[in-house]
Amino acid sequence: MIREQLYDGHKRKIGDVRISVTDRCNFRCQYCMPAEGLPWLDREDLLSYEEIARLVGLLASMGVHDVRLTGGEPLARRELWRLVELLSADENVHDLSLTTNGYLLERQVEQLVKAGLRRVNVSLDSLAADRFFQLTRRNSLQQVLDGLAAAERHPELRPIKVNAVALKDFTEDEVVRFAEFARKHPYEVRFIEFMPLDADRTWSRDRVLPNAEVRRLIHAAYPLKDLGRDRHGTSRRWEFADGQGSIGFISPVSEPFCGDCNRIRITAEGNLRTCLFSMTETDLRGPMRAGASDDELERIIRAAVWEKELKHDVNDEGFVQPLRTMSQIGG
Ligand code: SAM
Ligand code: SF4
């Protein structure tokens, strides 16, 4: 069944949903989780795979064709391939992807590809083992590189994107190395600006390394040519002038792209969020478990999405950081 396209109150067509499948994670990235972890959700509070598939099916019938699985660490949830299989069977889901820290990728990639996964983003913030440990508090660089190599062996899985959060006075030393990594491998490396969604609340404007600076450093070593914004408007891509690969920049702090935001999120416990920085959420699990019909759920979703924020206010005086961290939202 096809339903009317989902729009927000600012005439933005909503086409992309990020689903968090768990709030748990096996890493403790400095810019996301505290060293001791967070109080995890109980198992019964998580949406089941069948509940997620129902919501995705409903959203996809409203034109939300792009679906990304995230978390917490999505591969830490048991048998994620089962969810991938359910979602890839939905003809209204046109683009199904996964964001992972890569630690469990090597052992799961084959099953995920078999289940229908076609795209993967791997987070990797340093290519040096000691610096990787400093950031993630885990000694796991090699497992992540092995996960990437395993993904590369599956030609069905393209593009493979590598996302690096850029931190001032830290990432500068490695940006040229990342550029070389992007030139050597079939990975599109993308730098993401640090956002105020960390559990330790250490974010400040001076810890953001603006992407313009990252680009300047790379351009000095390997000249770049602008390819413009991607089709979602979130990242701006640059190609190496000699044609050997490309690099992307996601700049939510220095160049917000809210005007083009077509995205909503569903947290692991089934709350709809209309912005990373939302202060309110809409419960979908409660009505679902109370027996709401698809038409009733559709009405709840449309009403919540209509109120989607025009823009985030990270750059405004008086900005208040949401209570939830990136890992609890689903980045
Ligand atoms: N655990 C998986 C991973 O790390 O890829 C998926 C969830 S993680 C929350 C999704 C993305 O959010 C990762 O690329 C991570 O680097 C990014 N992220 C987390 N905290 C962030 C922050 N404070 N600012 C910018 N990006 C952040
Ligand atoms: Fe875990 Fe991803 Fe957060 Fe790192 S960024 S702590 S891998 S959820």
mmCIF file of C-alpha atoms and ligand atoms in Angstrom:
data_model
loop_
_atom_site.group_PDB
_atom_site.id
_atom_site.type_symbol
_atom_site.label_atom_id
_atom_site.label_comp_id
_atom_site.label_asym_id
_atom_site.label_seq_id
_atom_site.Cartn_x
_atom_site.Cartn_y
_atom_site.Cartn_z
ATOM 1 C CA MET A 1 0.000 0.000 0.000
ATOM 2 C CA ILE A 2 1.276 3.469 -0.878
ATOM 3 C CA ARG A 3 0.349 6.382 1.372
ATOM 4 C CA GLU A 4 0.623 10.117 0.960
ATOM 5 C CA GLN A 5 4.203 11.494 1.063
ATOM 6 C CA LEU A 6 5.403 12.524 4.544
ATOM 7 C CA TYR A 7 6.163 16.259 4.884
ATOM 8 C CA ASP A 8 7.112 18.479 7.794
ATOM 9 C CA GLY A 9 5.556 21.862 8.536
ATOM 10 C CA HIS A 10 8.357 23.633 6.642
ATOM 11 C CA LYS A 11 7.497 21.860 3.359
ATOM 12 C CA ARG A 12 10.470 19.496 3.617
ATOM 13 C CA LYS A 13 9.811 16.079 2.111
ATOM 14 C CA ILE A 14 10.940 13.434 4.631
ATOM 15 C CA GLY A 15 12.825 10.634 2.878
ATOM 16 C CA ASP A 16 15.313 9.231 5.360
ATOM 17 C CA VAL A 17 14.974 7.411 8.679
ATOM 18 C CA ARG A 18 17.762 6.379 11.070
ATOM 19 C CA ILE A 19 16.799 3.476 13.270
ATOM 20 C CA SER A 20 18.734 2.809 16.435
ATOM 21 C CA VAL A 21 18.600 -0.914 17.166
ATOM 22 C CA THR A 22 20.369 -0.714 20.535
ATOM 23 C CA ASP A 23 21.750 1.878 22.931
ATOM 24 C CA ARG A 24 24.582 -0.479 23.954
ATOM 25 C CA CYS A 25 28.077 -0.273 22.585
ATOM 26 C CA ASN A 26 31.366 -2.121 22.868
ATOM 27 C CA PHE A 27 33.390 1.122 22.416
ATOM 28 C CA ARG A 28 33.536 4.184 24.645
ATOM 29 C CA CYS A 29 34.384 6.995 22.218
ATOM 30 C CA GLN A 30 35.355 10.152 24.114
ATOM 31 C CA TYR A 31 32.962 12.318 22.058
ATOM 32 C CA CYS A 32 29.990 10.006 22.629
ATOM 33 C CA MET A 33 30.011 7.746 25.730
ATOM 34 C CA PRO A 34 31.477 7.998 29.219
ATOM 35 C CA ALA A 35 34.245 5.521 30.140
ATOM 36 C CA GLU A 36 31.905 3.605 32.463
ATOM 37 C CA GLY A 37 29.117 3.270 29.870
ATOM 38 C CA LEU A 38 25.533 4.398 30.419
ATOM 39 C CA PRO A 39 22.512 2.774 32.083
ATOM 40 C CA TRP A 40 21.360 0.462 29.288
ATOM 41 C CA LEU A 41 17.750 -0.089 28.297
ATOM 42 C CA ASP A 42 16.116 -3.340 29.386
ATOM 43 C CA ARG A 43 15.701 -5.937 26.669
ATOM 44 C CA GLU A 44 11.889 -5.691 26.691
ATOM 45 C CA ASP A 45 12.081 -1.925 26.207
ATOM 46 C CA LEU A 46 13.809 -2.313 22.839
ATOM 47 C CA LEU A 47 11.642 -2.472 19.753
ATOM 48 C CA SER A 48 11.631 -6.021 18.429
ATOM 49 C CA TYR A 49 12.789 -6.605 14.846
ATOM 50 C CA GLU A 50 9.157 -7.193 13.877
ATOM 51 C CA GLU A 51 8.124 -3.858 15.448
ATOM 52 C CA ILE A 52 10.964 -2.058 13.637
ATOM 53 C CA ALA A 53 9.959 -3.701 10.348
ATOM 54 C CA ARG A 54 6.365 -2.585 10.865
ATOM 55 C CA LEU A 55 7.397 1.039 11.462
ATOM 56 C CA VAL A 56 9.848 1.030 8.567
ATOM 57 C CA GLY A 57 7.191 -0.490 6.298
ATOM 58 C CA LEU A 58 4.744 2.234 7.280
ATOM 59 C CA LEU A 59 7.298 5.011 6.825
ATOM 60 C CA ALA A 60 8.520 3.602 3.513
ATOM 61 C CA SER A 61 4.911 3.578 2.256
ATOM 62 C CA MET A 62 4.902 7.340 3.080
ATOM 63 C CA GLY A 63 7.958 7.978 0.888
ATOM 64 C CA VAL A 64 10.660 7.453 3.520
ATOM 65 C CA HIS A 65 12.657 5.190 1.249
ATOM 66 C CA ASP A 66 16.147 5.493 2.788
ATOM 67 C CA VAL A 67 16.768 3.478 5.942
ATOM 68 C CA ARG A 68 19.941 3.393 8.008
ATOM 69 C CA LEU A 69 20.533 1.065 10.942
ATOM 70 C CA THR A 70 22.605 2.510 13.728
ATOM 71 C CA GLY A 71 22.915 2.633 17.516
ATOM 72 C CA GLY A 72 24.775 2.338 19.963
ATOM 73 C CA GLU A 73 26.612 -0.369 18.097
ATOM 74 C CA PRO A 74 24.102 -2.087 15.787
ATOM 75 C CA LEU A 75 26.258 -5.196 15.311
ATOM 76 C CA ALA A 76 26.174 -5.722 19.096
ATOM 77 C CA ARG A 77 22.483 -6.616 18.808
ATOM 78 C CA ARG A 78 22.004 -10.322 18.298
ATOM 79 C CA GLU A 79 21.319 -11.565 14.747
ATOM 80 C CA LEU A 80 21.082 -8.145 13.149
ATOM 81 C CA TRP A 81 21.029 -9.945 9.800
ATOM 82 C CA ARG A 82 17.435 -11.011 10.643
ATOM 83 C CA LEU A 83 16.346 -7.375 10.682
ATOM 84 C CA VAL A 84 18.284 -6.674 7.468
ATOM 85 C CA GLU A 85 16.472 -9.570 5.839
ATOM 86 C CA LEU A 86 13.066 -8.248 6.938
ATOM 87 C CA LEU A 87 13.783 -4.719 5.723
ATOM 88 C CA SER A 88 15.466 -5.609 2.446
ATOM 89 C CA ALA A 89 12.356 -7.601 1.506
ATOM 90 C CA ASP A 90 10.267 -4.393 1.591
ATOM 91 C CA GLU A 91 10.017 -3.058 -1.957
ATOM 92 C CA ASN A 92 9.433 0.480 -0.681
ATOM 93 C CA VAL A 93 12.821 0.485 1.033
ATOM 94 C CA HIS A 94 15.153 1.677 -1.716
ATOM 95 C CA ASP A 95 18.339 2.210 0.235
ATOM 96 C CA LEU A 96 19.255 0.126 3.282
ATOM 97 C CA SER A 97 22.509 0.925 5.022
ATOM 98 C CA LEU A 98 24.371 0.401 8.269
ATOM 99 C CA THR A 99 26.596 2.602 10.427
ATOM 100 C CA THR A 100 28.989 0.605 12.593
ATOM 101 C CA ASN A 101 32.198 0.984 14.526
ATOM 102 C CA GLY A 102 33.421 -2.012 12.514
ATOM 103 C CA TYR A 103 34.577 -4.144 15.446
ATOM 104 C CA LEU A 104 32.208 -7.032 14.689
ATOM 105 C CA LEU A 105 32.027 -6.466 10.948
ATOM 106 C CA GLU A 106 34.502 -9.095 9.800
ATOM 107 C CA ARG A 107 32.556 -11.923 11.402
ATOM 108 C CA GLN A 108 29.099 -10.671 10.357
ATOM 109 C CA VAL A 109 29.595 -9.125 6.934
ATOM 110 C CA GLU A 110 28.894 -12.236 4.901
ATOM 111 C CA GLN A 111 25.582 -12.899 6.631
ATOM 112 C CA LEU A 112 24.590 -9.231 6.360
ATOM 113 C CA VAL A 113 25.289 -9.122 2.629
ATOM 114 C CA LYS A 114 23.378 -12.374 2.149
ATOM 115 C CA ALA A 115 20.464 -10.812 4.034
ATOM 116 C CA GLY A 116 20.458 -7.856 1.597
ATOM 117 C CA LEU A 117 22.728 -5.168 3.044
ATOM 118 C CA ARG A 118 24.195 -3.050 0.225
ATOM 119 C CA ARG A 119 25.878 -0.131 1.933
ATOM 120 C CA VAL A 120 28.024 0.354 5.009
ATOM 121 C CA ASN A 121 29.585 3.288 6.867
ATOM 122 C CA VAL A 122 32.406 2.466 9.237
ATOM 123 C CA SER A 123 33.470 4.952 11.905
ATOM 124 C CA LEU A 124 37.220 5.276 12.236
ATOM 125 C CA ASP A 125 38.772 8.323 13.848
ATOM 126 C CA SER A 126 42.451 7.434 13.852
ATOM 127 C CA LEU A 127 44.770 5.217 11.835
ATOM 128 C CA ALA A 128 47.339 4.964 14.644
ATOM 129 C CA ALA A 129 46.746 2.308 17.320
ATOM 130 C CA ASP A 130 47.646 4.513 20.332
ATOM 131 C CA ARG A 131 45.491 7.410 19.142
ATOM 132 C CA PHE A 132 42.654 5.037 18.287
ATOM 133 C CA PHE A 133 42.825 3.761 21.871
ATOM 134 C CA GLN A 134 42.887 7.299 23.235
ATOM 135 C CA LEU A 135 39.660 8.126 21.393
ATOM 136 C CA THR A 136 37.649 4.920 21.681
ATOM 137 C CA ARG A 137 39.150 3.635 24.967
ATOM 138 C CA ARG A 138 39.474 0.284 23.180
ATOM 139 C CA ASN A 139 42.523 -1.347 21.683
ATOM 140 C CA SER A 140 40.750 -2.386 18.488
ATOM 141 C CA LEU A 141 42.170 -0.574 15.466
ATOM 142 C CA GLN A 142 43.195 -3.820 13.759
ATOM 143 C CA GLN A 143 39.727 -5.393 14.139
ATOM 144 C CA VAL A 144 38.171 -2.321 12.512
ATOM 145 C CA LEU A 145 40.670 -2.394 9.622
ATOM 146 C CA ASP A 146 39.986 -6.123 9.225
ATOM 147 C CA GLY A 147 36.253 -5.356 9.172
ATOM 148 C CA LEU A 148 36.794 -2.823 6.387
ATOM 149 C CA ALA A 149 38.927 -5.269 4.422
ATOM 150 C CA ALA A 150 36.208 -7.923 4.810
ATOM 151 C CA ALA A 151 33.588 -5.461 3.533
ATOM 152 C CA GLU A 152 35.837 -4.669 0.570
ATOM 153 C CA ARG A 153 35.822 -8.356 -0.410
ATOM 154 C CA HIS A 154 32.051 -8.065 -1.041
ATOM 155 C CA PRO A 155 31.536 -6.080 -4.252
ATOM 156 C CA GLU A 156 27.766 -5.947 -3.508
ATOM 157 C CA LEU A 157 28.609 -3.629 -0.626
ATOM 158 C CA ARG A 158 29.349 -0.231 -2.196
ATOM 159 C CA PRO A 159 30.091 2.517 -1.500
ATOM 160 C CA ILE A 160 32.075 1.831 1.658
ATOM 161 C CA LYS A 161 32.297 5.044 3.644
ATOM 162 C CA VAL A 162 34.685 5.738 6.479
ATOM 163 C CA ASN A 163 33.543 8.440 8.904
ATOM 164 C CA ALA A 164 36.032 10.279 11.094
ATOM 165 C CA VAL A 165 34.965 12.763 13.768
ATOM 166 C CA ALA A 166 37.386 15.685 13.594
ATOM 167 C CA LEU A 167 38.585 17.136 16.897
ATOM 168 C CA LYS A 168 40.636 20.318 17.224
ATOM 169 C CA ASP A 169 44.263 19.824 18.347
ATOM 170 C CA PHE A 170 43.969 16.110 17.639
ATOM 171 C CA THR A 171 42.825 15.270 14.130
ATOM 172 C CA GLU A 172 45.049 17.826 12.317
ATOM 173 C CA ASP A 173 48.047 15.485 12.633
ATOM 174 C CA GLU A 174 46.292 12.738 10.710
ATOM 175 C CA VAL A 175 44.230 14.394 8.011
ATOM 176 C CA VAL A 176 46.850 13.878 5.295
ATOM 177 C CA ARG A 177 47.184 10.252 6.358
ATOM 178 C CA PHE A 178 43.424 9.873 6.029
ATOM 179 C CA ALA A 179 43.630 11.440 2.558
ATOM 180 C CA GLU A 180 46.273 8.864 1.622
ATOM 181 C CA PHE A 181 44.054 6.121 3.069
ATOM 182 C CA ALA A 182 41.188 7.351 0.845
ATOM 183 C CA ARG A 183 43.493 7.402 -2.188
ATOM 184 C CA LYS A 184 44.763 3.891 -1.564
ATOM 185 C CA HIS A 185 41.467 2.115 -0.749
ATOM 186 C CA PRO A 186 38.027 2.095 -2.377
ATOM 187 C CA TYR A 187 36.663 3.958 0.659
ATOM 188 C CA GLU A 188 35.161 7.387 0.722
ATOM 189 C CA VAL A 189 36.567 9.050 3.828
ATOM 190 C CA ARG A 190 34.335 11.722 5.354
ATOM 191 C CA PHE A 191 35.173 14.108 8.164
ATOM 192 C CA ILE A 192 32.367 14.952 10.605
ATOM 193 C CA GLU A 193 32.485 17.985 12.864
ATOM 194 C CA PHE A 194 32.238 17.282 16.598
ATOM 195 C CA MET A 195 28.698 18.031 17.833
ATOM 196 C CA PRO A 196 27.463 18.763 21.373
ATOM 197 C CA LEU A 197 26.008 15.274 21.929
ATOM 198 C CA ASP A 198 28.728 13.759 24.113
ATOM 199 C CA ALA A 199 27.953 12.168 27.472
ATOM 200 C CA ASP A 200 30.908 13.822 29.194
ATOM 201 C CA ARG A 201 29.684 17.260 28.096
ATOM 202 C CA THR A 202 33.150 18.396 27.138
ATOM 203 C CA TRP A 203 31.984 19.882 23.856
ATOM 204 C CA SER A 204 32.882 23.480 23.275
ATOM 205 C CA ARG A 205 33.241 25.491 20.130
ATOM 206 C CA ASP A 206 37.041 25.485 20.494
ATOM 207 C CA ARG A 207 37.078 21.683 20.313
ATOM 208 C CA VAL A 208 35.443 21.727 16.863
ATOM 209 C CA LEU A 209 37.897 21.452 14.008
ATOM 210 C CA PRO A 210 36.076 23.228 11.159
ATOM 211 C CA ASN A 211 36.010 21.183 7.995
ATOM 212 C CA ALA A 212 37.333 24.163 6.005
ATOM 213 C CA GLU A 213 40.589 23.746 7.959
ATOM 214 C CA VAL A 214 40.726 19.977 7.300
ATOM 215 C CA ARG A 215 40.155 20.631 3.613
ATOM 216 C CA ARG A 216 42.890 23.281 3.540
ATOM 217 C CA LEU A 217 45.406 20.850 5.036
ATOM 218 C CA ILE A 218 44.506 18.103 2.563
ATOM 219 C CA HIS A 219 44.416 20.455 -0.427
ATOM 220 C CA ALA A 220 47.980 21.615 0.372
ATOM 221 C CA ALA A 221 49.202 18.011 0.049
ATOM 222 C CA TYR A 222 46.768 16.645 -2.547
ATOM 223 C CA PRO A 223 44.831 19.280 -4.552
ATOM 224 C CA LEU A 224 41.055 18.816 -4.470
ATOM 225 C CA LYS A 225 38.223 19.586 -6.896
ATOM 226 C CA ASP A 226 34.729 20.413 -5.600
ATOM 227 C CA LEU A 227 32.051 17.874 -6.563
ATOM 228 C CA GLY A 228 29.278 19.707 -4.689
ATOM 229 C CA ARG A 229 26.784 18.368 -2.188
ATOM 230 C CA ASP A 230 25.639 14.743 -2.179
ATOM 231 C CA ARG A 231 22.033 13.927 -3.028
ATOM 232 C CA HIS A 232 20.991 14.186 0.629
ATOM 233 C CA GLY A 233 22.641 17.590 1.036
ATOM 234 C CA THR A 234 24.479 16.483 4.190
ATOM 235 C CA SER A 235 27.996 16.034 2.887
ATOM 236 C CA ARG A 236 30.042 17.998 0.403
ATOM 237 C CA ARG A 237 32.326 15.865 -1.728
ATOM 238 C CA TRP A 238 35.707 16.720 -3.186
ATOM 239 C CA GLU A 239 37.644 14.651 -5.655
ATOM 240 C CA PHE A 240 41.440 14.468 -5.747
ATOM 241 C CA ALA A 241 42.501 16.522 -8.760
ATOM 242 C CA ASP A 242 44.477 13.556 -10.148
ATOM 243 C CA GLY A 243 41.278 11.452 -10.078
ATOM 244 C CA GLN A 244 42.522 9.066 -7.393
ATOM 245 C CA GLY A 245 39.544 8.925 -5.037
ATOM 246 C CA SER A 246 37.398 11.427 -3.213
ATOM 247 C CA ILE A 247 36.795 12.794 0.230
ATOM 248 C CA GLY A 248 33.698 14.171 1.958
ATOM 249 C CA PHE A 249 32.896 16.711 4.661
ATOM 250 C CA ILE A 250 29.879 16.782 6.961
ATOM 251 C CA SER A 251 29.800 20.179 8.628
ATOM 252 C CA PRO A 252 26.754 20.478 10.896
ATOM 253 C CA VAL A 253 28.440 23.115 13.067
ATOM 254 C CA SER A 254 30.285 25.391 10.619
ATOM 255 C CA GLU A 255 27.871 25.001 7.685
ATOM 256 C CA PRO A 256 24.509 23.682 8.958
ATOM 257 C CA PHE A 257 22.400 21.982 6.300
ATOM 258 C CA CYS A 258 19.083 22.095 8.189
ATOM 259 C CA GLY A 259 17.289 23.700 5.230
ATOM 260 C CA ASP A 260 17.746 20.451 3.286
ATOM 261 C CA CYS A 261 17.219 18.069 6.211
ATOM 262 C CA ASN A 262 14.920 15.238 5.143
ATOM 263 C CA ARG A 263 15.654 13.000 8.111
ATOM 264 C CA ILE A 264 13.910 11.592 11.150
ATOM 265 C CA ARG A 265 15.121 9.135 13.783
ATOM 266 C CA ILE A 266 13.660 6.324 15.837
ATOM 267 C CA THR A 267 15.420 5.500 19.101
ATOM 268 C CA ALA A 268 16.015 1.945 20.276
ATOM 269 C CA GLU A 269 12.976 2.131 22.577
ATOM 270 C CA GLY A 270 10.761 3.400 19.781
ATOM 271 C CA ASN A 271 10.650 7.180 20.219
ATOM 272 C CA LEU A 272 10.426 9.326 17.123
ATOM 273 C CA ARG A 273 12.908 12.235 17.054
ATOM 274 C CA THR A 274 12.690 14.895 14.394
ATOM 275 C CA CYS A 275 16.157 16.401 14.990
ATOM 276 C CA LEU A 276 19.418 15.280 16.603
ATOM 277 C CA PHE A 277 19.000 18.226 18.962
ATOM 278 C CA SER A 278 15.254 17.783 19.690
ATOM 279 C CA MET A 279 14.137 18.383 23.252
ATOM 280 C CA THR A 280 10.974 16.293 22.792
ATOM 281 C CA GLU A 281 10.220 12.824 21.417
ATOM 282 C CA THR A 282 7.073 10.976 20.390
ATOM 283 C CA ASP A 283 6.421 7.508 21.744
ATOM 284 C CA LEU A 284 5.552 4.996 19.018
ATOM 285 C CA ARG A 285 6.172 1.814 21.003
ATOM 286 C CA GLY A 286 3.380 2.525 23.525
ATOM 287 C CA PRO A 287 0.619 2.925 20.906
ATOM 288 C CA MET A 288 2.005 -0.020 18.905
ATOM 289 C CA ARG A 289 1.964 -2.335 21.908
ATOM 290 C CA ALA A 290 -1.501 -1.033 22.861
ATOM 291 C CA GLY A 291 -2.784 -2.266 19.493
ATOM 292 C CA ALA A 292 -2.776 0.916 17.363
ATOM 293 C CA SER A 293 -3.643 0.325 13.714
ATOM 294 C CA ASP A 294 -1.322 1.502 10.917
ATOM 295 C CA ASP A 295 -3.704 4.391 10.226
ATOM 296 C CA GLU A 296 -3.495 5.480 13.854
ATOM 297 C CA LEU A 297 0.303 5.238 13.847
ATOM 298 C CA GLU A 298 0.383 7.206 10.607
ATOM 299 C CA ARG A 299 -1.592 10.027 12.253
ATOM 300 C CA ILE A 300 0.786 10.114 15.247
ATOM 301 C CA ILE A 301 3.843 10.155 12.956
ATOM 302 C CA ARG A 302 2.455 12.881 10.684
ATOM 303 C CA ALA A 303 1.548 15.115 13.652
ATOM 304 C CA ALA A 304 5.037 14.727 15.191
ATOM 305 C CA VAL A 305 6.894 15.227 11.902
ATOM 306 C CA TRP A 306 4.828 18.329 11.128
ATOM 307 C CA GLU A 307 6.507 19.931 14.156
ATOM 308 C CA LYS A 308 10.049 19.116 12.947
ATOM 309 C CA GLU A 309 12.450 21.876 13.972
ATOM 310 C CA LEU A 310 13.290 24.431 11.278
ATOM 311 C CA LYS A 311 16.950 24.301 12.298
ATOM 312 C CA HIS A 312 19.213 23.330 15.150
ATOM 313 C CA ASP A 313 20.410 26.115 17.423
ATOM 314 C CA VAL A 314 23.956 24.898 18.191
ATOM 315 C CA ASN A 315 25.298 28.220 16.918
ATOM 316 C CA ASP A 316 22.828 30.353 18.868
ATOM 317 C CA GLU A 317 23.248 32.040 22.218
ATOM 318 C CA GLY A 318 21.529 29.966 24.905
ATOM 319 C CA PHE A 319 21.837 26.598 23.100
ATOM 320 C CA VAL A 320 20.919 23.752 25.461
ATOM 321 C CA GLN A 321 22.485 20.320 24.876
ATOM 322 C CA PRO A 322 19.864 17.521 24.757
ATOM 323 C CA LEU A 323 19.889 15.071 27.663
ATOM 324 C CA ARG A 324 20.462 12.142 25.353
ATOM 325 C CA THR A 325 23.896 11.368 23.940
ATOM 326 C CA MET A 326 24.595 10.435 20.332
ATOM 327 C CA SER A 327 24.661 6.732 21.296
ATOM 328 C CA GLN A 328 21.202 6.994 22.881
ATOM 329 C CA ILE A 329 19.754 8.841 19.906
ATOM 330 C CA GLY A 330 21.221 6.861 17.057
ATOM 331 C CA GLY A 331 23.681 8.934 15.032
HETATM 332 N N1 SAM B 1 28.429 2.783 16.939
HETATM 333 C C1 SAM B 1 28.280 3.071 15.552
HETATM 334 C C2 SAM B 1 29.409 3.907 15.030
HETATM 335 O O1 SAM B 1 30.160 4.461 15.835
HETATM 336 O O2 SAM B 1 29.505 4.022 13.815
HETATM 337 C C3 SAM B 1 26.958 3.735 15.209
HETATM 338 C C4 SAM B 1 26.441 4.773 16.163
HETATM 339 S S1 SAM B 1 27.463 6.226 16.320
HETATM 340 C C5 SAM B 1 26.553 7.155 17.513
HETATM 341 C C6 SAM B 1 27.123 7.022 14.753
HETATM 342 C C7 SAM B 1 28.079 8.098 14.335
HETATM 343 O O3 SAM B 1 27.971 9.193 15.229
HETATM 344 C C8 SAM B 1 29.536 7.685 14.335
HETATM 345 O O4 SAM B 1 30.103 7.964 13.063
HETATM 346 C C9 SAM B 1 30.154 8.561 15.396
HETATM 347 O O5 SAM B 1 31.468 8.896 15.097
HETATM 348 C C10 SAM B 1 29.243 9.766 15.361
HETATM 349 N N2 SAM B 1 29.273 10.553 16.590
HETATM 350 C C11 SAM B 1 29.100 10.136 17.859
HETATM 351 N N3 SAM B 1 29.179 11.162 18.723
HETATM 352 C C12 SAM B 1 29.390 12.281 17.969
HETATM 353 C C13 SAM B 1 29.560 13.659 18.279
HETATM 354 N N4 SAM B 1 29.503 14.115 19.528
HETATM 355 N N5 SAM B 1 29.760 14.521 17.252
HETATM 356 C C14 SAM B 1 29.809 14.073 15.969
HETATM 357 N N6 SAM B 1 29.639 12.785 15.619
HETATM 358 C C15 SAM B 1 29.461 11.897 16.611
HETATM 359 FE FE1 SF4 B 2 29.881 3.471 20.397
HETATM 360 FE FE2 SF4 B 2 29.530 4.613 18.039
HETATM 361 FE FE3 SF4 B 2 29.304 6.048 20.323
HETATM 362 FE FE4 SF4 B 2 31.696 5.186 19.588
HETATM 363 S S1 SF4 B 2 30.390 6.630 18.456
HETATM 364 S S2 SF4 B 2 30.799 5.015 21.656
HETATM 365 S S3 SF4 B 2 31.232 3.282 18.625
HETATM 366 S S4 SF4 B 2 27.981 4.415 19.658
#
